[in-house]
PDB file of C-alpha atoms in Angstrom:
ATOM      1  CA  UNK Y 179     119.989 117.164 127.711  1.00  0.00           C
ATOM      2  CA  UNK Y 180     121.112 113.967 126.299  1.00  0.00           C
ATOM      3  CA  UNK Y 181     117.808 111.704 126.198  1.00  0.00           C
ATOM      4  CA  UNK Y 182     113.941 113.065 125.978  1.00  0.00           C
ATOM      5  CA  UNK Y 183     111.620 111.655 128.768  1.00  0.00           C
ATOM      6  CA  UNK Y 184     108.659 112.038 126.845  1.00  0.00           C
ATOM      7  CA  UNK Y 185     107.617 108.700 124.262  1.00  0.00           C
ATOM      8  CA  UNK Y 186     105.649 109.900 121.253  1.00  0.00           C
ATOM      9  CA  UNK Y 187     101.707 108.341 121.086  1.00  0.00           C
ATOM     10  CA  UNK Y 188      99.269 107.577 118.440  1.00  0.00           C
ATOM     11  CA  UNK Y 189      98.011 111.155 118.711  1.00  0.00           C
ATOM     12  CA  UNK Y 190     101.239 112.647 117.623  1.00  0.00           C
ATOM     13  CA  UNK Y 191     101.764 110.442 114.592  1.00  0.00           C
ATOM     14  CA  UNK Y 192      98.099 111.341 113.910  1.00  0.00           C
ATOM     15  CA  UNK Y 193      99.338 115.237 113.980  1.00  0.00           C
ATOM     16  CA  UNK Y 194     102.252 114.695 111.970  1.00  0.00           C
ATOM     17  CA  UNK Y 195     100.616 112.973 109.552  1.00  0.00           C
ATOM     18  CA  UNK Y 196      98.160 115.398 109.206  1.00  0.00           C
ATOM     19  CA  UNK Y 197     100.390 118.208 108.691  1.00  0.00           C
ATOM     20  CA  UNK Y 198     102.510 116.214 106.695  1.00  0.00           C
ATOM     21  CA  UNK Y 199      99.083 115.357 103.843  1.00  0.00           C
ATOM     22  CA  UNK Y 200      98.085 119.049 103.675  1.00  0.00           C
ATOM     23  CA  UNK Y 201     100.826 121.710 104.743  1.00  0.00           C
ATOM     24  CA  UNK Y 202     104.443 119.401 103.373  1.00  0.00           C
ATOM     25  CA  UNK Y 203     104.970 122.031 100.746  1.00  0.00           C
ATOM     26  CA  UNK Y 204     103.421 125.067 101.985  1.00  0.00           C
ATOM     27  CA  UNK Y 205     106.812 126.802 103.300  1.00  0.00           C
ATOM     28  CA  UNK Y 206     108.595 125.307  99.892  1.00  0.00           C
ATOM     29  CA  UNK Y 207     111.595 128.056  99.089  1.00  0.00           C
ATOM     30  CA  UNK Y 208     114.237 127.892  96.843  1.00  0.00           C
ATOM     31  CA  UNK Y 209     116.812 128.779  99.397  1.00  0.00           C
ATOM     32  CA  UNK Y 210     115.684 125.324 101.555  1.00  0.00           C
ATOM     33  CA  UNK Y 211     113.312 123.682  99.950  1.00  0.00           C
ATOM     34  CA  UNK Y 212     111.236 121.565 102.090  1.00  0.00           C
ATOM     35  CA  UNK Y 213     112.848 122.466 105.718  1.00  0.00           C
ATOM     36  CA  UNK Y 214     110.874 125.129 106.694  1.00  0.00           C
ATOM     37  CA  UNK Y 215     108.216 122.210 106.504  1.00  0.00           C
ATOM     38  CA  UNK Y 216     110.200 119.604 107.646  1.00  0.00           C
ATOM     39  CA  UNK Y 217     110.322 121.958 110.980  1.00  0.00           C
ATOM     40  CA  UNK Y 218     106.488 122.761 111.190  1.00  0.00           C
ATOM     41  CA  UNK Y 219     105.433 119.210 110.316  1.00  0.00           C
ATOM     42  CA  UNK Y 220     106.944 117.968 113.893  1.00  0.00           C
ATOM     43  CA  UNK Y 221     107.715 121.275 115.906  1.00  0.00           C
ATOM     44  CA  UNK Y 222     104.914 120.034 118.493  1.00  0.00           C
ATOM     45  CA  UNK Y 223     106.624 117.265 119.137  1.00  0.00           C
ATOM     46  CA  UNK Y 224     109.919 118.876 119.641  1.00  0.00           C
ATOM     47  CA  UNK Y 225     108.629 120.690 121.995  1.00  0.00           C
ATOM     48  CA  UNK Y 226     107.540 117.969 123.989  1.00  0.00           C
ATOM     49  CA  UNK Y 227     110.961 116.490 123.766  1.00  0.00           C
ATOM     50  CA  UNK Y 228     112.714 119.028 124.564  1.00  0.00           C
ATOM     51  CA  UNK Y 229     110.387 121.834 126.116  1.00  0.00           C
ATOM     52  CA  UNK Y 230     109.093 124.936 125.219  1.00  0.00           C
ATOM     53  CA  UNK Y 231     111.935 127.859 125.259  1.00  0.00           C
ATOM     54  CA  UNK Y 232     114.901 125.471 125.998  1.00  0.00           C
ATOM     55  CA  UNK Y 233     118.514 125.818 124.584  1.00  0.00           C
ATOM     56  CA  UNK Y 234     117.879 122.147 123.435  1.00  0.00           C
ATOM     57  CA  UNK Y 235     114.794 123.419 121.048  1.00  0.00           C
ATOM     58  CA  UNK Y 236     115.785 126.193 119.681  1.00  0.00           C
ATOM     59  CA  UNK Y 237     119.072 124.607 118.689  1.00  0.00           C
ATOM     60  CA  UNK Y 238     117.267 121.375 117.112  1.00  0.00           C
ATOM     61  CA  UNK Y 239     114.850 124.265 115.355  1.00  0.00           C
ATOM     62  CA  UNK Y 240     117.468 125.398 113.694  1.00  0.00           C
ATOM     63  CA  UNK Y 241     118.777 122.086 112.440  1.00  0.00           C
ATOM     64  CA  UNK Y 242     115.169 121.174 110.776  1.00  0.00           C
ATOM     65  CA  UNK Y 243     115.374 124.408 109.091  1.00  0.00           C
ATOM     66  CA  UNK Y 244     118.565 123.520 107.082  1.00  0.00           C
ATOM     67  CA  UNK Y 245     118.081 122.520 102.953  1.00  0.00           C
ATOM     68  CA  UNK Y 246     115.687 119.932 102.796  1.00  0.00           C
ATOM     69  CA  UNK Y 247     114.018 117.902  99.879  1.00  0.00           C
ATOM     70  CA  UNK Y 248     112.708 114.735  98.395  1.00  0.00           C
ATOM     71  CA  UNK Y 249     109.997 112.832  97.425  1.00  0.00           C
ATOM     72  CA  UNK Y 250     106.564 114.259  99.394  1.00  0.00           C
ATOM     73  CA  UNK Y 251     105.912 110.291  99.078  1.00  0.00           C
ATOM     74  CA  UNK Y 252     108.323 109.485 101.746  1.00  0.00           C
ATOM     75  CA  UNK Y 253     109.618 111.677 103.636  1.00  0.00           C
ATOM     76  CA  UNK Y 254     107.518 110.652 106.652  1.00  0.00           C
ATOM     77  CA  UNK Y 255     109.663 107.574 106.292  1.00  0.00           C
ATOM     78  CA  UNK Y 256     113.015 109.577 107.543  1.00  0.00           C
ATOM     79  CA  UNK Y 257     110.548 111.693 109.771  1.00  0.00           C
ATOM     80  CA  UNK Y 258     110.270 108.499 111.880  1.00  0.00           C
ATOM     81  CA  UNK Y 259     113.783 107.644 112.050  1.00  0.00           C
ATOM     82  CA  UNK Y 260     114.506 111.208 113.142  1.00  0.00           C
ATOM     83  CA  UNK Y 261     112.328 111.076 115.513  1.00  0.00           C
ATOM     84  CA  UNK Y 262     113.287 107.555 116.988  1.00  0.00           C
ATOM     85  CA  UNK Y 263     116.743 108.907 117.098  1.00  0.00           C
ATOM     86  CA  UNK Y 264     115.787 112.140 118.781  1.00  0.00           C
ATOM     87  CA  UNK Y 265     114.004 110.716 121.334  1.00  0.00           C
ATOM     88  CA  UNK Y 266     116.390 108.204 122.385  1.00  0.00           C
ATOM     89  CA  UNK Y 267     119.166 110.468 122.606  1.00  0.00           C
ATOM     90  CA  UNK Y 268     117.811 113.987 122.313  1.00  0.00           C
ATOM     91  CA  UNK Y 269     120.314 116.739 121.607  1.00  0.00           C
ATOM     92  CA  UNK Y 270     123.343 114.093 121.651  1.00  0.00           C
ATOM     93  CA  UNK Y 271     121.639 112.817 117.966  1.00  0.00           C
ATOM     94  CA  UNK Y 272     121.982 116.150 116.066  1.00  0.00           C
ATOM     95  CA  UNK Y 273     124.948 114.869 114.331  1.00  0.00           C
ATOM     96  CA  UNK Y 274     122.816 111.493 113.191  1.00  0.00           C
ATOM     97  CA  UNK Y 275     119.882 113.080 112.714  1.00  0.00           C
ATOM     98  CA  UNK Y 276     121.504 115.717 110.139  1.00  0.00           C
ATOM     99  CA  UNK Y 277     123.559 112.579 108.316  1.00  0.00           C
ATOM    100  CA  UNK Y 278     120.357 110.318 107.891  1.00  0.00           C
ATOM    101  CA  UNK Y 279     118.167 113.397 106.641  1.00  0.00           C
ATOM    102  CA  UNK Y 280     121.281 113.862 103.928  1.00  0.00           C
ATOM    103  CA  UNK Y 281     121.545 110.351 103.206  1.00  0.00           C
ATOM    104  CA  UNK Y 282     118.593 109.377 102.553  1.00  0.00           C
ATOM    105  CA  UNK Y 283     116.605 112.702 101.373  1.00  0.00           C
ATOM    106  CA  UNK Y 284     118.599 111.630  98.137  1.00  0.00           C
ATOM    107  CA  UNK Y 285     118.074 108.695  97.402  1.00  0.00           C
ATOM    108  CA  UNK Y 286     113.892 108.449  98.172  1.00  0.00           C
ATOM    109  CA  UNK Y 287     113.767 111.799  96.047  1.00  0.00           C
ATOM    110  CA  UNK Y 288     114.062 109.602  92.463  1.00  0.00           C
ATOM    111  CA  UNK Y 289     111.846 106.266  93.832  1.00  0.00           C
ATOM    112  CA  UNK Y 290     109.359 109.063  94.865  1.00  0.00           C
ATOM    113  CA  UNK Y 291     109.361 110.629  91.343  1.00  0.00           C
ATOM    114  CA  UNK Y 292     109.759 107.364  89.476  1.00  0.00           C
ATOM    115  CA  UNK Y 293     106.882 105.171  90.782  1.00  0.00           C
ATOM    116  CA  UNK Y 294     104.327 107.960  92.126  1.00  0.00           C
ATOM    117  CA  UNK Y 295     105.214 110.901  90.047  1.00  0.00           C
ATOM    118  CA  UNK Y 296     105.868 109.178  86.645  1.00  0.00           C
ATOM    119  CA  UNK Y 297     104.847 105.235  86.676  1.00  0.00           C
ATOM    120  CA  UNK Y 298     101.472 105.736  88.848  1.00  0.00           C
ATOM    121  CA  UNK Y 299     100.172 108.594  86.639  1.00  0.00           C
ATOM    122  CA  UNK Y 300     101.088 106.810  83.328  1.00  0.00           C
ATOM    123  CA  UNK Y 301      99.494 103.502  83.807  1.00  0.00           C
ATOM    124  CA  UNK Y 302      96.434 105.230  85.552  1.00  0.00           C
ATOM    125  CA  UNK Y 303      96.157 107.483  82.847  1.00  0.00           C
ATOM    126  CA  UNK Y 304      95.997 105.349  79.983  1.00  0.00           C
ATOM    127  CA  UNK Y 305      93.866 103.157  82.083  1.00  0.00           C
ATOM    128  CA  UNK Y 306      91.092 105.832  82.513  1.00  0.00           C
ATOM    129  CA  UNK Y 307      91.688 107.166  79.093  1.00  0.00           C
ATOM    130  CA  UNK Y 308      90.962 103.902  77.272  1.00  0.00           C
ATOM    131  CA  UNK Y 309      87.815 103.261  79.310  1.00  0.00           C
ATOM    132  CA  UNK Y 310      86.689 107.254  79.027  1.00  0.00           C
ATOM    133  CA  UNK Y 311      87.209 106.658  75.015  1.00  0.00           C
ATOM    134  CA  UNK Y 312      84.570 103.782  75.368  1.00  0.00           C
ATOM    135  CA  UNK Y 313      82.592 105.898  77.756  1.00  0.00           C
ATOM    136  CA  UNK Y 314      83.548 103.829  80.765  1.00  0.00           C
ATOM    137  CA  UNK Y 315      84.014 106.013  84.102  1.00  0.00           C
ATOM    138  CA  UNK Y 316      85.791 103.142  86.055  1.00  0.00           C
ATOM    139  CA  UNK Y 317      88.559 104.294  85.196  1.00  0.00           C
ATOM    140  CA  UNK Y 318      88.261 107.371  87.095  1.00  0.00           C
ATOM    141  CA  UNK Y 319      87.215 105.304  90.333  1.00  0.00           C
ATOM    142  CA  UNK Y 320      90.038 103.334  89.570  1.00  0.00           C
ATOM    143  CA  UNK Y 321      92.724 106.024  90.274  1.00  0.00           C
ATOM    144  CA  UNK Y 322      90.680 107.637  92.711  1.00  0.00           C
ATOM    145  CA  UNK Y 323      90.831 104.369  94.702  1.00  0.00           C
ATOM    146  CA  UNK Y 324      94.379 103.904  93.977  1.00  0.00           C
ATOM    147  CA  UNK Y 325      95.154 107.416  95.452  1.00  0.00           C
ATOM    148  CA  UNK Y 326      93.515 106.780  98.585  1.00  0.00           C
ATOM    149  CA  UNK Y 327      95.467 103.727  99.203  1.00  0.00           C
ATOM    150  CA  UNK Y 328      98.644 105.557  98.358  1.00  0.00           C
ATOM    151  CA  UNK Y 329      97.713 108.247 101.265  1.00  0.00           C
ATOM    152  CA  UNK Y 330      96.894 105.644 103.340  1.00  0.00           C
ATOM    153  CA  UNK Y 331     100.684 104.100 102.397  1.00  0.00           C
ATOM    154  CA  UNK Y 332     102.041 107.618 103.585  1.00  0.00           C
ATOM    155  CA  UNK Y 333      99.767 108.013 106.715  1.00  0.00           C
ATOM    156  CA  UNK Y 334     101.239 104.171 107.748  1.00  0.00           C
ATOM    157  CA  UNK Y 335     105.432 104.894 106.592  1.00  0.00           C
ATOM    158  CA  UNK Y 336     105.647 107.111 109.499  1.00  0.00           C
ATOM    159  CA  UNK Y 337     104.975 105.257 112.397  1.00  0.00           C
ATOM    160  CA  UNK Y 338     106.606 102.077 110.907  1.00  0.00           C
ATOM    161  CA  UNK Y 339     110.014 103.833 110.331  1.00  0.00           C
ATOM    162  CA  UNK Y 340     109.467 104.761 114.076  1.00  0.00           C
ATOM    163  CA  UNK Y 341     109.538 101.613 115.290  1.00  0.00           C
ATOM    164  CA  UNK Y 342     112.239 100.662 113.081  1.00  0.00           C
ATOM    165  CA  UNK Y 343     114.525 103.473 113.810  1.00  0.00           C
ATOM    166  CA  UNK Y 344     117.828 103.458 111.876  1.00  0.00           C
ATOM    167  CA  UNK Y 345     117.523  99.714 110.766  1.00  0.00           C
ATOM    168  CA  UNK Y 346     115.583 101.255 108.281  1.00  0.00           C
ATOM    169  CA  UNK Y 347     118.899 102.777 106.830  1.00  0.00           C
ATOM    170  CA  UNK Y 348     120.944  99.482 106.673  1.00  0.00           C
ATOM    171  CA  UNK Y 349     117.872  97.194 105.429  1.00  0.00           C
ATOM    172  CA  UNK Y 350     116.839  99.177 102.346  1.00  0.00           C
ATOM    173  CA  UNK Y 351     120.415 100.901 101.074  1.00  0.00           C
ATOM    174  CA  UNK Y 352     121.359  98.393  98.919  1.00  0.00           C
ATOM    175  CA  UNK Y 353     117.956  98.052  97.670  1.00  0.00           C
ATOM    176  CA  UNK Y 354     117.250 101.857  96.094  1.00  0.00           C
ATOM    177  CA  UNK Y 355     119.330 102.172  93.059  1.00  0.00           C
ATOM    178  CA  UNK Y 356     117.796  98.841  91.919  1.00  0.00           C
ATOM    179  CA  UNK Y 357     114.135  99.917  92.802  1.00  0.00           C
ATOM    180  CA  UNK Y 358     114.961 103.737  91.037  1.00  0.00           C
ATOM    181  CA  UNK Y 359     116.503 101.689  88.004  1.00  0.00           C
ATOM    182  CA  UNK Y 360     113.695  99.400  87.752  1.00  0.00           C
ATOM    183  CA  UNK Y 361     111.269 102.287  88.047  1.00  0.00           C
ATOM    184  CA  UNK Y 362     112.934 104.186  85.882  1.00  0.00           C
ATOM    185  CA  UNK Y 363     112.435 101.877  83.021  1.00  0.00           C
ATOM    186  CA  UNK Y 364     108.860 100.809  83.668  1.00  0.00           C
ATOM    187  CA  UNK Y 365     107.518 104.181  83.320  1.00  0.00           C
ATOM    188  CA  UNK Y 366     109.922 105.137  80.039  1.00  0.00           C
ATOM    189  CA  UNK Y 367     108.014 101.685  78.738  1.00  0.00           C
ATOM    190  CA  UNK Y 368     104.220 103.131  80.326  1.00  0.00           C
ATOM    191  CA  UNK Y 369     105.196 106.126  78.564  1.00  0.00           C
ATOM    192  CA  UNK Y 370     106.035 104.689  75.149  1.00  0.00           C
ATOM    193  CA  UNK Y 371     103.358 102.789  75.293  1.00  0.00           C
ATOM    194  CA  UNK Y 372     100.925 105.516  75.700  1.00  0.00           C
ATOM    195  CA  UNK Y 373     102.344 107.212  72.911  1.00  0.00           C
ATOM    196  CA  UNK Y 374     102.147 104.597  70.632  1.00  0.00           C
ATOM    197  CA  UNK Y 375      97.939 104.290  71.814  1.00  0.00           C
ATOM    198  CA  UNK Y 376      96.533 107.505  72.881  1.00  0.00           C
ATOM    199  CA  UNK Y 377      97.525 109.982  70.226  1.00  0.00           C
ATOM    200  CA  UNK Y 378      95.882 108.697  67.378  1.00  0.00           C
ATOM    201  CA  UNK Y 379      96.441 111.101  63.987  1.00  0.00           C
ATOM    202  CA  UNK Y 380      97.511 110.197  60.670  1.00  0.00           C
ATOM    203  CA  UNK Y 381      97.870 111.411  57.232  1.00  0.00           C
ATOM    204  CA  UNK Y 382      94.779 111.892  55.216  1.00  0.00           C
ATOM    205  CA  UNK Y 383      96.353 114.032  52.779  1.00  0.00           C
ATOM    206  CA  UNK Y 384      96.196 111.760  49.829  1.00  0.00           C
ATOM    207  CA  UNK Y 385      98.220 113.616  46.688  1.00  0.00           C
ATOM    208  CA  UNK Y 386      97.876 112.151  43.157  1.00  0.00           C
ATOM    209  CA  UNK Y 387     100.935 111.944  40.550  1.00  0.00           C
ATOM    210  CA  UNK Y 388      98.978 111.556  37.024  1.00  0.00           C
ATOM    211  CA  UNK Y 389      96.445 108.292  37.774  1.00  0.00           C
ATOM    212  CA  UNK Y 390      98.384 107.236  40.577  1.00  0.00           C
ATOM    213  CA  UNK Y 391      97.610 108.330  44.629  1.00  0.00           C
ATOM    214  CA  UNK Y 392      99.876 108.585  47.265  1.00  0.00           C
ATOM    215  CA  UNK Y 393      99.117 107.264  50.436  1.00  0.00           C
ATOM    216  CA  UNK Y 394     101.411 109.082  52.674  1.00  0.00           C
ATOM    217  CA  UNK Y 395     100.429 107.221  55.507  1.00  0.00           C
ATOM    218  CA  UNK Y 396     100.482 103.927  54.307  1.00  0.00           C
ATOM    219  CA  UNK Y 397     104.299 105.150  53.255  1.00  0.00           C
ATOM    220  CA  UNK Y 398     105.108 106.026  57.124  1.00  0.00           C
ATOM    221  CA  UNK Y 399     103.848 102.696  57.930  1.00  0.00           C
ATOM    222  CA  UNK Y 400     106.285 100.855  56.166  1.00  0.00           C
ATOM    223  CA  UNK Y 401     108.706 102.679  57.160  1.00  0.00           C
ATOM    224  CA  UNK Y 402     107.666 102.332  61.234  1.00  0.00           C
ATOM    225  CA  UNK Y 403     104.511 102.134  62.788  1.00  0.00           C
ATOM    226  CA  UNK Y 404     102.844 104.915  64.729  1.00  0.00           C
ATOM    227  CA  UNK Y 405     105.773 107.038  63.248  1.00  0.00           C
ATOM    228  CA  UNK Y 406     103.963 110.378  63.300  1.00  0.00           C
ATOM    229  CA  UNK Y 407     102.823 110.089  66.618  1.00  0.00           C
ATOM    230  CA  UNK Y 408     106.353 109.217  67.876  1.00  0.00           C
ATOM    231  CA  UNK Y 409     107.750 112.122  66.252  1.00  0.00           C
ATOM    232  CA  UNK Y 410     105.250 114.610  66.641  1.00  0.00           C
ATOM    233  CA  UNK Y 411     105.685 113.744  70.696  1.00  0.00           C
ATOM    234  CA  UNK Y 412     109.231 114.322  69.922  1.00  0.00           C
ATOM    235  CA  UNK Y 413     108.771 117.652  68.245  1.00  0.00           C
ATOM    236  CA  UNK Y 414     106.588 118.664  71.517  1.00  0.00           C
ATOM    237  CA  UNK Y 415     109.670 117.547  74.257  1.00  0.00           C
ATOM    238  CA  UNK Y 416     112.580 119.881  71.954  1.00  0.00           C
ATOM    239  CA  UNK Y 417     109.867 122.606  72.724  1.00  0.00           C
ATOM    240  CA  UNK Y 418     109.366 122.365  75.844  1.00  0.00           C
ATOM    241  CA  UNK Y 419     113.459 122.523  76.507  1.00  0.00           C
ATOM    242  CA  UNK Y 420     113.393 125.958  74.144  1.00  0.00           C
ATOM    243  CA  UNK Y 421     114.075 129.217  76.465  1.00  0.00           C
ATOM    244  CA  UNK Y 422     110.619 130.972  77.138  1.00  0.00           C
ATOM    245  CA  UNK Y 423     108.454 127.905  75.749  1.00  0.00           C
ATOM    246  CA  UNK Y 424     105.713 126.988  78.737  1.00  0.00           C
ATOM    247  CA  UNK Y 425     103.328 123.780  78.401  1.00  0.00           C
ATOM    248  CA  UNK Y 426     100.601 126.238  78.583  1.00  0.00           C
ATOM    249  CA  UNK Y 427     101.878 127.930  74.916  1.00  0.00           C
ATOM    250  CA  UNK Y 428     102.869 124.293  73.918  1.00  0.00           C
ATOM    251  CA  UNK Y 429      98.928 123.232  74.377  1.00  0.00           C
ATOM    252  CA  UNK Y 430      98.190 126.749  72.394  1.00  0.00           C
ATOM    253  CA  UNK Y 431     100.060 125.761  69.779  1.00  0.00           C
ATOM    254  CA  UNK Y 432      99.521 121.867  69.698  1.00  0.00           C
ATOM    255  CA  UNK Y 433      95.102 122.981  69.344  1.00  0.00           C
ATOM    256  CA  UNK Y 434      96.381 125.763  66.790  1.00  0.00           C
ATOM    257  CA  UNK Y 435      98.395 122.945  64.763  1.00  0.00           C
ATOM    258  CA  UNK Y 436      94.970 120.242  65.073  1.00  0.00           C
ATOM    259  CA  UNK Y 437      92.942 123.084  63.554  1.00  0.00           C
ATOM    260  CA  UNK Y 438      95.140 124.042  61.105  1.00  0.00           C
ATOM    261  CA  UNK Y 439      95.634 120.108  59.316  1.00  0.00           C
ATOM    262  CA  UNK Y 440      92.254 119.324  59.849  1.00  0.00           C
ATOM    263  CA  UNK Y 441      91.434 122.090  58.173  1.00  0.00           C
ATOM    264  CA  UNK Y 442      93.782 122.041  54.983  1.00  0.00           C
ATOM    265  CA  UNK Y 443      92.948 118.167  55.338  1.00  0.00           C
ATOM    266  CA  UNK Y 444      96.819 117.212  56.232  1.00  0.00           C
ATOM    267  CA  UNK Y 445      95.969 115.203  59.370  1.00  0.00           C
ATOM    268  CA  UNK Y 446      93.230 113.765  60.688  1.00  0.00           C
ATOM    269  CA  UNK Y 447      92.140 110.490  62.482  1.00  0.00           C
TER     270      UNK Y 447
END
């Protein structure tokens, strides 16, 4: 069988869509990640391609089943090439569909993680946090509004890789590693920046030598500003890199460590 008969409708991007917002990382294994998913997320099309039972499908089965993985924000995006390729040229496109799921599964893994992982959730975050602080709730309809559009961005990738089949590949290469890079930096700067607002202790430990008092503080300020936070954030990362060390006993001991300087009246804010 070298080309499918059948042309894929509205209904079956509607279906893969579907599956792909609610069951992507259900079959998520560390021997294949993400193809056991992959498979499910457009076996009913396959076997309207190539029929139910054929030589064709069960040999295509097995090549969606291979190690798959990137960014759940889009993958639909080389879903619709491989499907564009398939149907044009059924089994023949094995070979193409396997290099464009390798080539690109890379490369859309870090923009994925960058923008919607790291940079969405940063600048979202401090937005809602600063309003919540001044007991504002827009902020919370904010990035609820901004998550719906990105769905909506993932429910419309599909069919537009479709129709652009493997120009896709060509058009946006040379483009990634500048859109990771830039990505990359924005949310190390959202990140910084949230540091440098959000965690707001200092030292109101105030010592006296003879007459004179120390304000420790005032001391780190000279020195830097919003040291303590900085480095306290610091402290928290080496944790989290020690063997056995969990955020969940990180959080234990960060509301352990509050309780304790407030307390003794080390830190405060």
């Amino acid at each position: 069988m070298t080309k499918s008969n059948y042309k894929l409708t509205k209904a079956d991007f509607k279906q893969i869509n579907k599956r792909s917002l609610f069951t992507f990382q259900l079959g998520w294994n560390y021997e294949r990640m993400q193809g056991s998913s992959y498979l499910y997320m457009i076996l009913p099309q396959l076997r309207k391609m190539y029929g139910d039972g054929t030589p064709e499908l069960k040999e295509m089965m097995k090549t969606h089943t291979q190690f798959f993985n990137t960014s759940n924000f889009f993958h639909t995006i080389i879903t619709g090439i491989d499907l564009a390729l398939e149907e044009n040229e059924g089994l023949a496109a094995k070979d193409a569909v396997n290099g464009v799921k390798t080539g690109l599964m890379g490369p859309f893994a870090p923009i994925g993680d960058s923008v919607f992982a790291s940079l969405v959730p940063a600048i979202m975050g401090s937005i809602a946090a600063s309003l919540a602080i001044n007991g504002n709730p827009i902020g919370i309809f904010l990035w609820v509004g901004l998550t719906f559009l990105i769905n909506i961005f993932r429910w419309k990738q599909l069919e537009i890789a479709y129709k652009e089949g493997t120009k896709l590949v060509t058009t946006m290469r040379d483009k990634l590693s500048s859109l990771v890079d830039a990505a990359s930096v924005m949310g190390v700067f959202m990140v910084g920046a949230l540091i440098a607002t959000m965690i707001n202790f200092k030292f109101i430990m105030a010592p006296k030598i003879g007459q004179k008092v120390i304000n420790i503080q005032d001391l780190f300020d000279q020195i830097f500003p919003r040291l303590v936070p900085a480095l306290f954030t610091g402290l928290i990362f080496w944790l989290l890199g020690r063997k056995g060390m969990t955020p969940t006993k990180a959080i234990f001991m960060i509301i352990i460590f509050a309780l304790a300087m407030a307390y003794f009246k080390v830190l405060g804010v």
